[in-house]
Short mmCIF file of C-alpha atoms and ligand atoms in Angstrom, two decimals:
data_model
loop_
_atom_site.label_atom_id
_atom_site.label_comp_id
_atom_site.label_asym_id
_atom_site.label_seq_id
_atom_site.Cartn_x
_atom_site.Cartn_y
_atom_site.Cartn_z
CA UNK Q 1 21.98 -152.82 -184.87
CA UNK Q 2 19.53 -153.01 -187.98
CA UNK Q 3 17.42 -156.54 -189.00
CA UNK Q 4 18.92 -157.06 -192.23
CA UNK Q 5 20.72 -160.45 -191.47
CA UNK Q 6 22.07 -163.29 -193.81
CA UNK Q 7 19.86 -166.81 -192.96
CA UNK Q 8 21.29 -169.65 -194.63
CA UNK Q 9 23.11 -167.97 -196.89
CA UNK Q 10 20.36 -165.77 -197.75
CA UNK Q 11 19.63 -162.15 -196.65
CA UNK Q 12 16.43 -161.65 -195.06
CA UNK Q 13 14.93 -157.66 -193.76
CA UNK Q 14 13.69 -159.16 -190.47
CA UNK Q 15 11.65 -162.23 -191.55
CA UNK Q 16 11.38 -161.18 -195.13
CA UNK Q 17 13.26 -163.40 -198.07
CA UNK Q 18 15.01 -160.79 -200.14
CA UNK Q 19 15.06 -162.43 -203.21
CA UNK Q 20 11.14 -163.36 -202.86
CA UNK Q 21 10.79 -160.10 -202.15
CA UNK Q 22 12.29 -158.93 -205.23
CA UNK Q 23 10.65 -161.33 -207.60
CA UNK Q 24 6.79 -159.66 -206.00
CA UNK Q 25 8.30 -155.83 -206.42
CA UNK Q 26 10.79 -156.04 -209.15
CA UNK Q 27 14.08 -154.44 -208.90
CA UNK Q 28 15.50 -151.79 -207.51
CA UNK Q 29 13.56 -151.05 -204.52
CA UNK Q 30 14.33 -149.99 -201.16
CA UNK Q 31 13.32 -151.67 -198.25
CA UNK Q 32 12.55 -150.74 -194.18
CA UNK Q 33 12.27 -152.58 -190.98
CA UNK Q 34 10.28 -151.82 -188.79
CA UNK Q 35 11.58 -153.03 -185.85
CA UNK Q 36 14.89 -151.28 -186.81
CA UNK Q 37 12.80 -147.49 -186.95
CA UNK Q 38 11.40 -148.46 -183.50
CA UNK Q 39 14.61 -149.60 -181.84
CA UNK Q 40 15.98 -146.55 -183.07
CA UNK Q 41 13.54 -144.40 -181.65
CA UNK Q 42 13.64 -145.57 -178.62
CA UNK Q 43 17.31 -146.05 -178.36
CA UNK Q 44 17.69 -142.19 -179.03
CA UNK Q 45 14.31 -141.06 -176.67
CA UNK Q 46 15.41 -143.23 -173.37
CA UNK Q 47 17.52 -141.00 -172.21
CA UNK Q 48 15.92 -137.68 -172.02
CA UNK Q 49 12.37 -139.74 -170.66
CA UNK Q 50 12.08 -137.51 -167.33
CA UNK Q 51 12.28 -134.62 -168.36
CA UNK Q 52 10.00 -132.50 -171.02
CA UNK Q 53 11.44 -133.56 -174.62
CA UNK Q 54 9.64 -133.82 -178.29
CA UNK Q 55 11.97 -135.87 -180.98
CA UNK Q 56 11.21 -134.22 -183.65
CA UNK Q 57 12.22 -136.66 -186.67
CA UNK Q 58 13.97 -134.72 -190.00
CA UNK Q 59 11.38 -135.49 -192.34
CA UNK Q 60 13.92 -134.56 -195.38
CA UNK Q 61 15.77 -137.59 -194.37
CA UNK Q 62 12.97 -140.25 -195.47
CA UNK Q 63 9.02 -138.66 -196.23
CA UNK Q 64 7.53 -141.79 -197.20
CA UNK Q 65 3.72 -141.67 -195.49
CA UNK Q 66 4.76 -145.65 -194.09
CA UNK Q 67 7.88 -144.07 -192.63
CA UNK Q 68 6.73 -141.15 -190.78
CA UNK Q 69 3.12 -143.40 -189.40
CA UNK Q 70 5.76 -145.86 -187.74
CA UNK Q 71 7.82 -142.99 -186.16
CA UNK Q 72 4.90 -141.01 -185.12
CA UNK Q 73 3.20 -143.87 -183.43
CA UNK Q 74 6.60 -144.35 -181.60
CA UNK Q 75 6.19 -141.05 -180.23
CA UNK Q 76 8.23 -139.05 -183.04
CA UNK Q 77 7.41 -135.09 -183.82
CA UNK Q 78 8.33 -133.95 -186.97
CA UNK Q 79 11.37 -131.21 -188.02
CA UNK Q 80 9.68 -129.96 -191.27
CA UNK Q 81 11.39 -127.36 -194.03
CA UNK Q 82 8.60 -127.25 -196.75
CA UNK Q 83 5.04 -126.98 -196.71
CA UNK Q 84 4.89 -130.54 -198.15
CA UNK Q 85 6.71 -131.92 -195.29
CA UNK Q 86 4.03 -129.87 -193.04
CA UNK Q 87 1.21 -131.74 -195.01
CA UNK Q 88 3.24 -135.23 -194.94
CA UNK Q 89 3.67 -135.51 -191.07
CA UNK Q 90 -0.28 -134.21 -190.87
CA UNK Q 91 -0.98 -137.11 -193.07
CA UNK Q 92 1.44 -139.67 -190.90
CA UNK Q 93 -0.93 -138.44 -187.73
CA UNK Q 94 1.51 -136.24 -186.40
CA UNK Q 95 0.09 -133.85 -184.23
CA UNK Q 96 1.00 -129.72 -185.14
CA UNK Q 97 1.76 -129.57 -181.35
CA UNK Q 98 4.73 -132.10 -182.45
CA UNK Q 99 5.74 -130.24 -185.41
CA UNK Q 100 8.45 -127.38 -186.03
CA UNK Q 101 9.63 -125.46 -188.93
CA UNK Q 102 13.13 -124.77 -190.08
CA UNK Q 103 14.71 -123.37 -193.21
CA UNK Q 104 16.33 -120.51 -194.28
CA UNK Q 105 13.00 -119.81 -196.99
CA UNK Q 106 10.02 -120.04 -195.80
CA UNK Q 107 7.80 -118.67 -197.64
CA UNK Q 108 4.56 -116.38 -196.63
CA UNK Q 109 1.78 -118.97 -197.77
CA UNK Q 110 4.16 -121.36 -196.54
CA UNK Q 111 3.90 -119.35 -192.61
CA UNK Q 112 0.17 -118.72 -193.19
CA UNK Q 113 -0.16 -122.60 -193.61
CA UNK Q 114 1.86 -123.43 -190.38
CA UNK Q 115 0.02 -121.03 -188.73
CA UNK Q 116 -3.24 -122.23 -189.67
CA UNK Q 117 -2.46 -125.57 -188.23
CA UNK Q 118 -0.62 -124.41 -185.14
CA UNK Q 119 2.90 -125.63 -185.27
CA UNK Q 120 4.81 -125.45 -181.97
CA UNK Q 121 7.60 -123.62 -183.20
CA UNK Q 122 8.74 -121.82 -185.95
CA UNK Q 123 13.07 -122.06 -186.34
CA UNK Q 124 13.54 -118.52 -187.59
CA UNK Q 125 16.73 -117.75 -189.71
CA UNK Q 126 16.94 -114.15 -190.67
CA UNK Q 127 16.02 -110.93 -189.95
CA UNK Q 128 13.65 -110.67 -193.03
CA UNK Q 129 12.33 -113.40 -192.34
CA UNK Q 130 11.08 -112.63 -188.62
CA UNK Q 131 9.67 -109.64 -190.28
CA UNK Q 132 7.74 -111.33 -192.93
CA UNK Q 133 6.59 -113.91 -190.36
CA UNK Q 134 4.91 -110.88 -187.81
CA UNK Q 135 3.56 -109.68 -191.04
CA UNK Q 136 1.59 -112.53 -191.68
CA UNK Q 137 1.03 -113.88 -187.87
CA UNK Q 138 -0.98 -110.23 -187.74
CA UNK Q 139 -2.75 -110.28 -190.61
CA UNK Q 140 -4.16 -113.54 -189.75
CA UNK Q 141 -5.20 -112.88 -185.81
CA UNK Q 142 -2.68 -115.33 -185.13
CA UNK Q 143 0.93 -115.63 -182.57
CA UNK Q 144 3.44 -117.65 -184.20
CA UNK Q 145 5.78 -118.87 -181.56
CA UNK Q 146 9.54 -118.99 -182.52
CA UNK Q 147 12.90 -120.03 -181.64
CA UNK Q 148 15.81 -118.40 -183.29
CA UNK Q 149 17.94 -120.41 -184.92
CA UNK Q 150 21.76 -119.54 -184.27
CA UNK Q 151 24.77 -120.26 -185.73
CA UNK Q 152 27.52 -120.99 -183.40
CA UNK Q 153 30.86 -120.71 -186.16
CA UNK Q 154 31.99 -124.85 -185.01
CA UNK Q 155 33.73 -126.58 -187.56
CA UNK Q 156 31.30 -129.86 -187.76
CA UNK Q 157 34.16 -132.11 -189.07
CA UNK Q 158 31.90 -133.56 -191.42
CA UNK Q 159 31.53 -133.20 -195.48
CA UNK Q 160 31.46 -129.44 -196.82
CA UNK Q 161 28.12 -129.97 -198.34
CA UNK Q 162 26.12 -130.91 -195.15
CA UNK Q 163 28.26 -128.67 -192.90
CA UNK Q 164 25.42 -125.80 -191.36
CA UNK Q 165 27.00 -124.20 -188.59
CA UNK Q 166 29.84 -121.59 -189.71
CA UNK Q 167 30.12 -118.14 -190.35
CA UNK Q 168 29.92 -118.84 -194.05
CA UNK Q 169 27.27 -121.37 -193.92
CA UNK Q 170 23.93 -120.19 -194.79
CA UNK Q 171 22.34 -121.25 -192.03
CA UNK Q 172 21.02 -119.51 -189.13
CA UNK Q 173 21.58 -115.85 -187.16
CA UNK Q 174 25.46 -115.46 -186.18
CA UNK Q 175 25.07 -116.20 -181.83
CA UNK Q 176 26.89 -113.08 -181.04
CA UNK Q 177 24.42 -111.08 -183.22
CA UNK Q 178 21.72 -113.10 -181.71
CA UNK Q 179 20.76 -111.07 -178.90
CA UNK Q 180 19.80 -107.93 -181.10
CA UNK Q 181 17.07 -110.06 -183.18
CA UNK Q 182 15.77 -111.45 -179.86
CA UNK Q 183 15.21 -108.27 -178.69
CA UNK Q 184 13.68 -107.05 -181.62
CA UNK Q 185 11.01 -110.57 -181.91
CA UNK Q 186 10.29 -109.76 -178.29
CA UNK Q 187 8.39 -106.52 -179.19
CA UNK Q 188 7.24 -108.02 -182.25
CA UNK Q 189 3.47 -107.90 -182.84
CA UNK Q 190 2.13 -111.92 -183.92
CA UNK Q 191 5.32 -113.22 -182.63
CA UNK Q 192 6.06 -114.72 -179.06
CA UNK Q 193 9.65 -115.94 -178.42
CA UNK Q 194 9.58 -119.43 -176.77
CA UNK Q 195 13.40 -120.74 -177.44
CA UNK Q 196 16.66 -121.06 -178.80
CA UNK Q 197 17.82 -123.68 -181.44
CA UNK Q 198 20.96 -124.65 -183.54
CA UNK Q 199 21.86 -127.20 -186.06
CA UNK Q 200 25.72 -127.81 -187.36
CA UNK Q 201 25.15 -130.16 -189.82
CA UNK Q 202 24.79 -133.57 -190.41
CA UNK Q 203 26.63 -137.04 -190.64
CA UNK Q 204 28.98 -135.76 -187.48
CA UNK Q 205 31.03 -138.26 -186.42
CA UNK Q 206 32.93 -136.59 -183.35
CA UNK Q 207 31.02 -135.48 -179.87
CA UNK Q 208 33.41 -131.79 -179.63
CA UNK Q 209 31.81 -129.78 -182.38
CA UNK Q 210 28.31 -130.73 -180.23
CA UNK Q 211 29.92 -129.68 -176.54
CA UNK Q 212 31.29 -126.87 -178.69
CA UNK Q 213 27.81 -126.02 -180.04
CA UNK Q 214 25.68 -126.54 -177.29
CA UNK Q 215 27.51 -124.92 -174.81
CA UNK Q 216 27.24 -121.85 -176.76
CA UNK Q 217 23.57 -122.39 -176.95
CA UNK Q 218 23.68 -122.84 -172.84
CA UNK Q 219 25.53 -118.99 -172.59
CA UNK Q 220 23.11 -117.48 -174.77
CA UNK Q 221 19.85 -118.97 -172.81
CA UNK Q 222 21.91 -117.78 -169.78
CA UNK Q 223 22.29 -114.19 -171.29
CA UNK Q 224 18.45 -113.84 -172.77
CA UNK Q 225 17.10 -115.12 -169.33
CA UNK Q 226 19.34 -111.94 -167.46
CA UNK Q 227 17.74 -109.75 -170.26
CA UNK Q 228 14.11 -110.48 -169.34
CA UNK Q 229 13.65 -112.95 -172.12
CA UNK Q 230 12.01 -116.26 -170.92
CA UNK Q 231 13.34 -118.48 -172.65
CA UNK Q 232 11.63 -122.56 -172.69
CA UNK Q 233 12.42 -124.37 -175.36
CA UNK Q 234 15.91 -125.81 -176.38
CA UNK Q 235 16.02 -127.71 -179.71
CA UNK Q 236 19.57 -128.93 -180.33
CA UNK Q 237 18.73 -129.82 -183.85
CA UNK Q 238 20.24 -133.00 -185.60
CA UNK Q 239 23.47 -134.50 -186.89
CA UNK Q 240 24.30 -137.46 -185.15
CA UNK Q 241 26.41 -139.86 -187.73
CA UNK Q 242 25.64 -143.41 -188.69
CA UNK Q 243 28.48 -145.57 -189.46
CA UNK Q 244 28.84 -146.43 -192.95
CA UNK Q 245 32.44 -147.41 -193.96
CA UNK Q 246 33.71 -150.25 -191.70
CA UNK Q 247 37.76 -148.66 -191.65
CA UNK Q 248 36.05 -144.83 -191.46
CA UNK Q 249 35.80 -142.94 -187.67
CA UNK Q 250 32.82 -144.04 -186.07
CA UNK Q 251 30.00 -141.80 -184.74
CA UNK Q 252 29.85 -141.58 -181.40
CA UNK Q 253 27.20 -143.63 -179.35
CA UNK Q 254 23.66 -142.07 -178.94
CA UNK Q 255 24.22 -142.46 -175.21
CA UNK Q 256 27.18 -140.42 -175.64
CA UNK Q 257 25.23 -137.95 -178.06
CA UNK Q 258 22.57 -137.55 -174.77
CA UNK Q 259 25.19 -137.21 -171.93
CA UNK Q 260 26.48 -134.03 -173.87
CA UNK Q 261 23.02 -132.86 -174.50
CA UNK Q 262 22.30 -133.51 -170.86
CA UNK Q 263 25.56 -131.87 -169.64
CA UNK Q 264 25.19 -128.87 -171.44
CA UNK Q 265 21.30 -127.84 -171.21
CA UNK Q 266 19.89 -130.71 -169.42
CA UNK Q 267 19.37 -128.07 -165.80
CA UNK Q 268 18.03 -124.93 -167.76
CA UNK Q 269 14.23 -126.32 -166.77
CA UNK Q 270 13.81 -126.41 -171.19
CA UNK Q 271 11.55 -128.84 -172.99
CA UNK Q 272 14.45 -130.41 -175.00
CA UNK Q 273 13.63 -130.36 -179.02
CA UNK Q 274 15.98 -132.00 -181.34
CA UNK Q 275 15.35 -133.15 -184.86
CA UNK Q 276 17.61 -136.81 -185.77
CA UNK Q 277 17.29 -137.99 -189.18
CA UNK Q 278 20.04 -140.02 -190.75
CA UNK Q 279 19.99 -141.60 -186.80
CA UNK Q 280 16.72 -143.06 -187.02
CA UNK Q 281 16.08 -144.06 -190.54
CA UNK Q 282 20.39 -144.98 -192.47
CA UNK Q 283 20.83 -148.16 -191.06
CA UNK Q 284 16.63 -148.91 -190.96
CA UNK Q 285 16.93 -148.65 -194.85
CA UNK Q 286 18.55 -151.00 -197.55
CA UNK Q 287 18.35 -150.50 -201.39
CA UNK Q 288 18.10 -153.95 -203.35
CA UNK Q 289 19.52 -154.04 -207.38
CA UNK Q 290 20.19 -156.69 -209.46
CA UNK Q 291 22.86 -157.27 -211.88
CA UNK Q 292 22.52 -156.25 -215.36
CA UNK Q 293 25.68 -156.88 -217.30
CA UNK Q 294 29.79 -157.80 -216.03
CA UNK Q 295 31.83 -155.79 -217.83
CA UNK Q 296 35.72 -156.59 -217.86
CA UNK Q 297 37.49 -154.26 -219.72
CA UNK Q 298 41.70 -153.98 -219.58
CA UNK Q 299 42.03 -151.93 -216.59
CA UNK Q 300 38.73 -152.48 -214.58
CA UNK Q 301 35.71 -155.13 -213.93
CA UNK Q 302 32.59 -153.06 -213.90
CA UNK Q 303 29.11 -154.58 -212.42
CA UNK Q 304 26.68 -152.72 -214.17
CA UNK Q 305 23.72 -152.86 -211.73
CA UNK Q 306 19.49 -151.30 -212.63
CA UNK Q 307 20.15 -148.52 -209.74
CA UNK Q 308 21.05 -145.49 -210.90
CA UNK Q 309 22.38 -142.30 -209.30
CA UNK Q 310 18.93 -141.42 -209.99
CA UNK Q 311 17.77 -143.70 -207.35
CA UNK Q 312 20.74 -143.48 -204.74
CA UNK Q 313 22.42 -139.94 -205.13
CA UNK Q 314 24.93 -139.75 -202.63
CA UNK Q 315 27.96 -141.25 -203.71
CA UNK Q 316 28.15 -139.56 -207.09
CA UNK Q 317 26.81 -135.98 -205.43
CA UNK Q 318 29.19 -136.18 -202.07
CA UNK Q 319 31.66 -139.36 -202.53
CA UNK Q 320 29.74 -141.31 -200.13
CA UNK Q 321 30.43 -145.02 -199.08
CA UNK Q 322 27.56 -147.25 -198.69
CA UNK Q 323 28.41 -151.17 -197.74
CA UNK Q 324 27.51 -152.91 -201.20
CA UNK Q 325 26.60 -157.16 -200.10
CA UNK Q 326 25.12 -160.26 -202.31
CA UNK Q 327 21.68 -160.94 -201.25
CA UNK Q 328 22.97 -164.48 -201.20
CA UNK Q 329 26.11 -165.30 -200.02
CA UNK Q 330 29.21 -166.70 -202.26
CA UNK Q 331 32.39 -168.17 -201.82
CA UNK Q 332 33.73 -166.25 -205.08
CA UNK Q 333 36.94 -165.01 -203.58
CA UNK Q 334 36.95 -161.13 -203.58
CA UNK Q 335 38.53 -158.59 -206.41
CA UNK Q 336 38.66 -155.33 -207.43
CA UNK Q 337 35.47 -154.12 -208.93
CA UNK Q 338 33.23 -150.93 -209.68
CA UNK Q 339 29.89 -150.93 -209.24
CA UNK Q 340 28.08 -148.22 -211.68
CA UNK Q 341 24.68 -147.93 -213.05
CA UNK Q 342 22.69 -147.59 -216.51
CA UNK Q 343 22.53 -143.23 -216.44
CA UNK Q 344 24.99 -141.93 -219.08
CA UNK Q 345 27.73 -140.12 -216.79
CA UNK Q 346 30.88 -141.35 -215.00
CA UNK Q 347 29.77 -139.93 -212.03
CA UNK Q 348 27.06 -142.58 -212.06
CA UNK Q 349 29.25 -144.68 -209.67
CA UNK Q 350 28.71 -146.43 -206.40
CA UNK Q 351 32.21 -148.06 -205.89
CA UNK Q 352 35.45 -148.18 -207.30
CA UNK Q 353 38.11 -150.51 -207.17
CA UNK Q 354 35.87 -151.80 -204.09
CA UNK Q 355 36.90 -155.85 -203.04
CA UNK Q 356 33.87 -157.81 -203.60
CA UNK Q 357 33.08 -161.16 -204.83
CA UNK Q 358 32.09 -161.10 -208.39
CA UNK Q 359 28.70 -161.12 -209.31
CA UNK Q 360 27.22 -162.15 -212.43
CA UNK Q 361 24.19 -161.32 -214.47
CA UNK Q 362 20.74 -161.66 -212.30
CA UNK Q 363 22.26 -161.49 -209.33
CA UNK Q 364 21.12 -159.15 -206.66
CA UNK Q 365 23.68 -157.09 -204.45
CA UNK Q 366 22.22 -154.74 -201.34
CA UNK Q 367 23.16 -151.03 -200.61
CA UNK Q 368 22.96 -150.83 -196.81
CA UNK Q 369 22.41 -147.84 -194.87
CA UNK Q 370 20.17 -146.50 -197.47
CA UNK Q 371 17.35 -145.97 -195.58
CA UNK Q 372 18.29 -141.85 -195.29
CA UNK Q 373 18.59 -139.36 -198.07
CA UNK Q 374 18.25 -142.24 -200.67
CA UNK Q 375 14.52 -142.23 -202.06
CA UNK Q 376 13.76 -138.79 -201.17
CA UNK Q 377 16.55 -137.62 -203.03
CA UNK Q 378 15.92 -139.86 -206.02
CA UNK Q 379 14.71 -138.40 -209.40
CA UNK Q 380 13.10 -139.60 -212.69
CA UNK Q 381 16.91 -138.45 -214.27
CA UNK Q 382 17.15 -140.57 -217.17
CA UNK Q 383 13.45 -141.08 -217.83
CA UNK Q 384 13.81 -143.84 -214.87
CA UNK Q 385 11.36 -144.46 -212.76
CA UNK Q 386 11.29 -143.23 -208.98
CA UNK Q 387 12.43 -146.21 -206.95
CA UNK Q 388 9.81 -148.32 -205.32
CA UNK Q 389 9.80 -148.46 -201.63
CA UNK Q 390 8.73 -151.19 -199.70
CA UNK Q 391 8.16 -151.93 -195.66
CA UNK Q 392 8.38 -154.80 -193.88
CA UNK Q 393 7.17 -155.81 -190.01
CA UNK Q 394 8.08 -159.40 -189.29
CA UNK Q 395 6.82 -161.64 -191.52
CA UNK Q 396 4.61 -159.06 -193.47
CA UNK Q 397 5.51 -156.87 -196.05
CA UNK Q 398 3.67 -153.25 -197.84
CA UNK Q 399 4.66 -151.70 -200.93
CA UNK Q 400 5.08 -147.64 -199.43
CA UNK Q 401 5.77 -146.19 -202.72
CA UNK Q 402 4.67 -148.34 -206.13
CA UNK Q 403 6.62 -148.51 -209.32
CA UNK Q 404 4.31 -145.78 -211.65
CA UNK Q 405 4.05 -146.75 -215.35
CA UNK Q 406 5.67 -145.10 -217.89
CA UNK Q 407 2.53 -143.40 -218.48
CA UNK Q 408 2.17 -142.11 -215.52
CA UNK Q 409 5.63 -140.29 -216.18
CA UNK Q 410 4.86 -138.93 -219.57
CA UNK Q 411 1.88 -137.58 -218.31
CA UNK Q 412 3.83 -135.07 -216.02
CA UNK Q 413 4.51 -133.47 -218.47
CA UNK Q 414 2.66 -131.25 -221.97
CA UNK Q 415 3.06 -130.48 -225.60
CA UNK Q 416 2.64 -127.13 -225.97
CA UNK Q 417 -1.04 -125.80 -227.03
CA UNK Q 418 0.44 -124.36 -230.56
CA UNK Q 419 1.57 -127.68 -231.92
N1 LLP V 501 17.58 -130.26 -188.76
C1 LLP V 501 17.92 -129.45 -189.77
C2 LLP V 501 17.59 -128.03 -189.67
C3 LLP V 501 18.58 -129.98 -190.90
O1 LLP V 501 18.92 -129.16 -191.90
C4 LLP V 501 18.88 -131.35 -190.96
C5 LLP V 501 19.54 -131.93 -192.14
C6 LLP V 501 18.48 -132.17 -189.89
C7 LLP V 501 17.84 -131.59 -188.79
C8 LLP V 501 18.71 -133.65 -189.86
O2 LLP V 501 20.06 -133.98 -189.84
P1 LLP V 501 20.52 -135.50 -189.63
O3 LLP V 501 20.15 -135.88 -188.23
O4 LLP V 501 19.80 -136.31 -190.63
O5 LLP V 501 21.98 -135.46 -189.85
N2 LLP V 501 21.53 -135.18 -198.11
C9 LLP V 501 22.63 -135.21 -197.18
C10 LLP V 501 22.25 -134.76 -195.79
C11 LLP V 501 21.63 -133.38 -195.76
C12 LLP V 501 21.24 -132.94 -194.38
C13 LLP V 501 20.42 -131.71 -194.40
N3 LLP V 501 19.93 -131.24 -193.14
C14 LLP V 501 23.23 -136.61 -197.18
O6 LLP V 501 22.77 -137.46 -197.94
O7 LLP V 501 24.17 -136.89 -196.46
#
């Protein structure tokens, strides 16, 4: 359920005009609904209410400062994996007592910065880096509290490239090896082991590779606990898919998603940490373009749209569908047509041979379910500029993220001293 709806013909993000909208902010832009991030939230949260839980939202999936304020004053934590995410969700309000760290490498001023500001939970990954972390957690008077971060070998069903929890994946400390660094962090000095976590990768779209996962996770809370370790924190990590592609398998249901959680861990007496993305923000998001040029040639009828791969990246870097609509609707009967944008490569392509009614020049067209891994994974590539990002609440609308000047991009950059 998102609030992106057709009135009259027209598409509206909750009681914002689209096409007014774009006339203010220029095109492309993405745009948020509010109401959509805090149904969302509190679709995913309701079910884990009596009992101790932080939702810790995936900052990677959407950092925008407008973003992260409306989750955090839903209740949202944050899942961090960079310094810079650290100092975003501080900025958003979130408290460090909501925040935890994950990432295979962390760096030593990036620990000493957690540290500093008291994070609940550092998601270690490695031997090396437990070391490094005592290392610094000493030097600096401090006790960095830590889950380890396990990989359970399940087959996450989901694309290669966001697929975190097998034995070849980089991701995490093997489970059955798991028990040996646990022992080790429990003698530690700086470190005090609070929990277990996991995380199998992302746009998952069955419930098995979770009841695989967590009841894994449930045997080796069951084995630390008969080895002396207390273990109180469980953070399940993220994953849940959104659905994209109307004929594609559909996620299952975030009521589903908690009955599993529950099932497996719910009785271990854990504070329940897990760290949704793509859930809360894909379908809150929705990327508006408008038509540059039609383009039929003898064996195709490409749109050529001002969004780039620069400014949506995941259908030319994993294949990915995203639902392409008119902002206003049109009896044109439907046809075969790719949608590409201005950057010089092929791969710059957001459909193919995809039935849609055919546009023409000025029109605008919608990318739904953009609201996750778009702008944060958008680039200057091109010499473009970073796409604008907008927010609306009702009838009230904020630019989040201005269009800079071309200035403002040369200036990133310097001519050598010697010239
Ligand atoms: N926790 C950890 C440790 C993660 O690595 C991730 C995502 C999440 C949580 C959130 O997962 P989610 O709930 O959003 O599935 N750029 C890719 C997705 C990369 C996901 C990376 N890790 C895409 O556009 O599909």
């Amino acid at each position: 359920m998102d609030h992106f709806q057709y009135r009259d013909g027209v598409l509206f993000a909750e009681d914002v005009n689209i096409p007014a909208l774009a006339e203010q902010v220029g095109t492309p832009f993405y745009v948020y609904s509010t109401a959509t991030l805090r149904r969302h939230f509190e679709v995913f949260a309701a079910p884990f209410k009596h009992m101790p839980h932080k939702v810790c939202f995936a900052v990677k999936s959407n950092s925008n400062l407008g973003v992260l304020k409306t989750l955090a004053e839903a209740g949202a934590g944050a899942d961090v994996v960079s310094e810079g995410e650290i100092r975003r969700a501080l900025a958003a309000g979130i408290a460090p007592s909501n925040i935890v760290f994950s990432g295979v490498g962390k760096t030593k001023d990036e620990m000493r910065f957690a540290l500093k500001q008291k994070i609940f939970q550092f998601n270690v990954e490695s031997e090396p880096e437990l070391l490094a972390l005592s290392e610094v957690a000493v030097e600096m008077g401090a006790e960095a509290a830590i889950a380890i971060r396990v990989n359970p070998d399940v087959d996450a069903k989901t694309n290669a490239k966001i697929s975190t929890g097998k034995k070849e994946n980089k991701f995490g400390i093997d489970i059955n090896r798991a028990g040996e660094l646990y022992a080790q962090a429990a003698i530690l000095p700086g470190i005090r082991v609070q929990g277990v976590s996991m995380h199998i990768g992302s746009q998952l779209t069955s419930i098995e590779p979770f009841q695989q996962a967590f009841a894994k996770l449930r045997g080796l809370v069951e084995a630390l606990r008969a080895s002396g370790i207390a273990i109180t924190t469980v953070d399940v990590g993220g994953g849940l898919g959104v659905p994209y592609e109307p004929d594609a398998q559909q996620p299952p249901s975030p009521e589903a998603y908690a009955k599993a959680v529950l099932d497996a861990v719910g009785d271990l007496g854990c504070t329940l940490l897990f760290e949704p993305g793509r859930l809360l923000v894909g379908n809150a998001g929705i990327l508006v373009t408008k038509v540059i040029y039609v383009k039929p040639t003898e064996t195709r009828t490409f749109v050529i749209a001002d969004v780039a791969m620069n400014d949506l990246l995941r259908p030319s870097l994993y294949g990915a569908y995203h639902d392409i609509i008119p902002v206003v609707e049109t009896s044109a009967p439907l046809q075969p047509i790719d949608v590409v944008g201005p950057v010089c490569e092929t791969g710059d392509t957001f459909a193919e041979q995809r039935p849609l009614p055919l546009p023409k020049p000025d029109d605008l067209l919608a990318f739904r379910t953009a609201g996750a891994y778009g702008a944060v994974m958008s680039s200057t590539y091109n010499s473009r500029h970073l796409t604008p990002e907008v927010m609306v609440n009702g009838n009230a609308f904020s630019v989040i993220r201005a269009r800079r000047t071309y200035d403002d991009l040369l200036a990133l950059d310097s001519i050598p001293e010697w010239f």
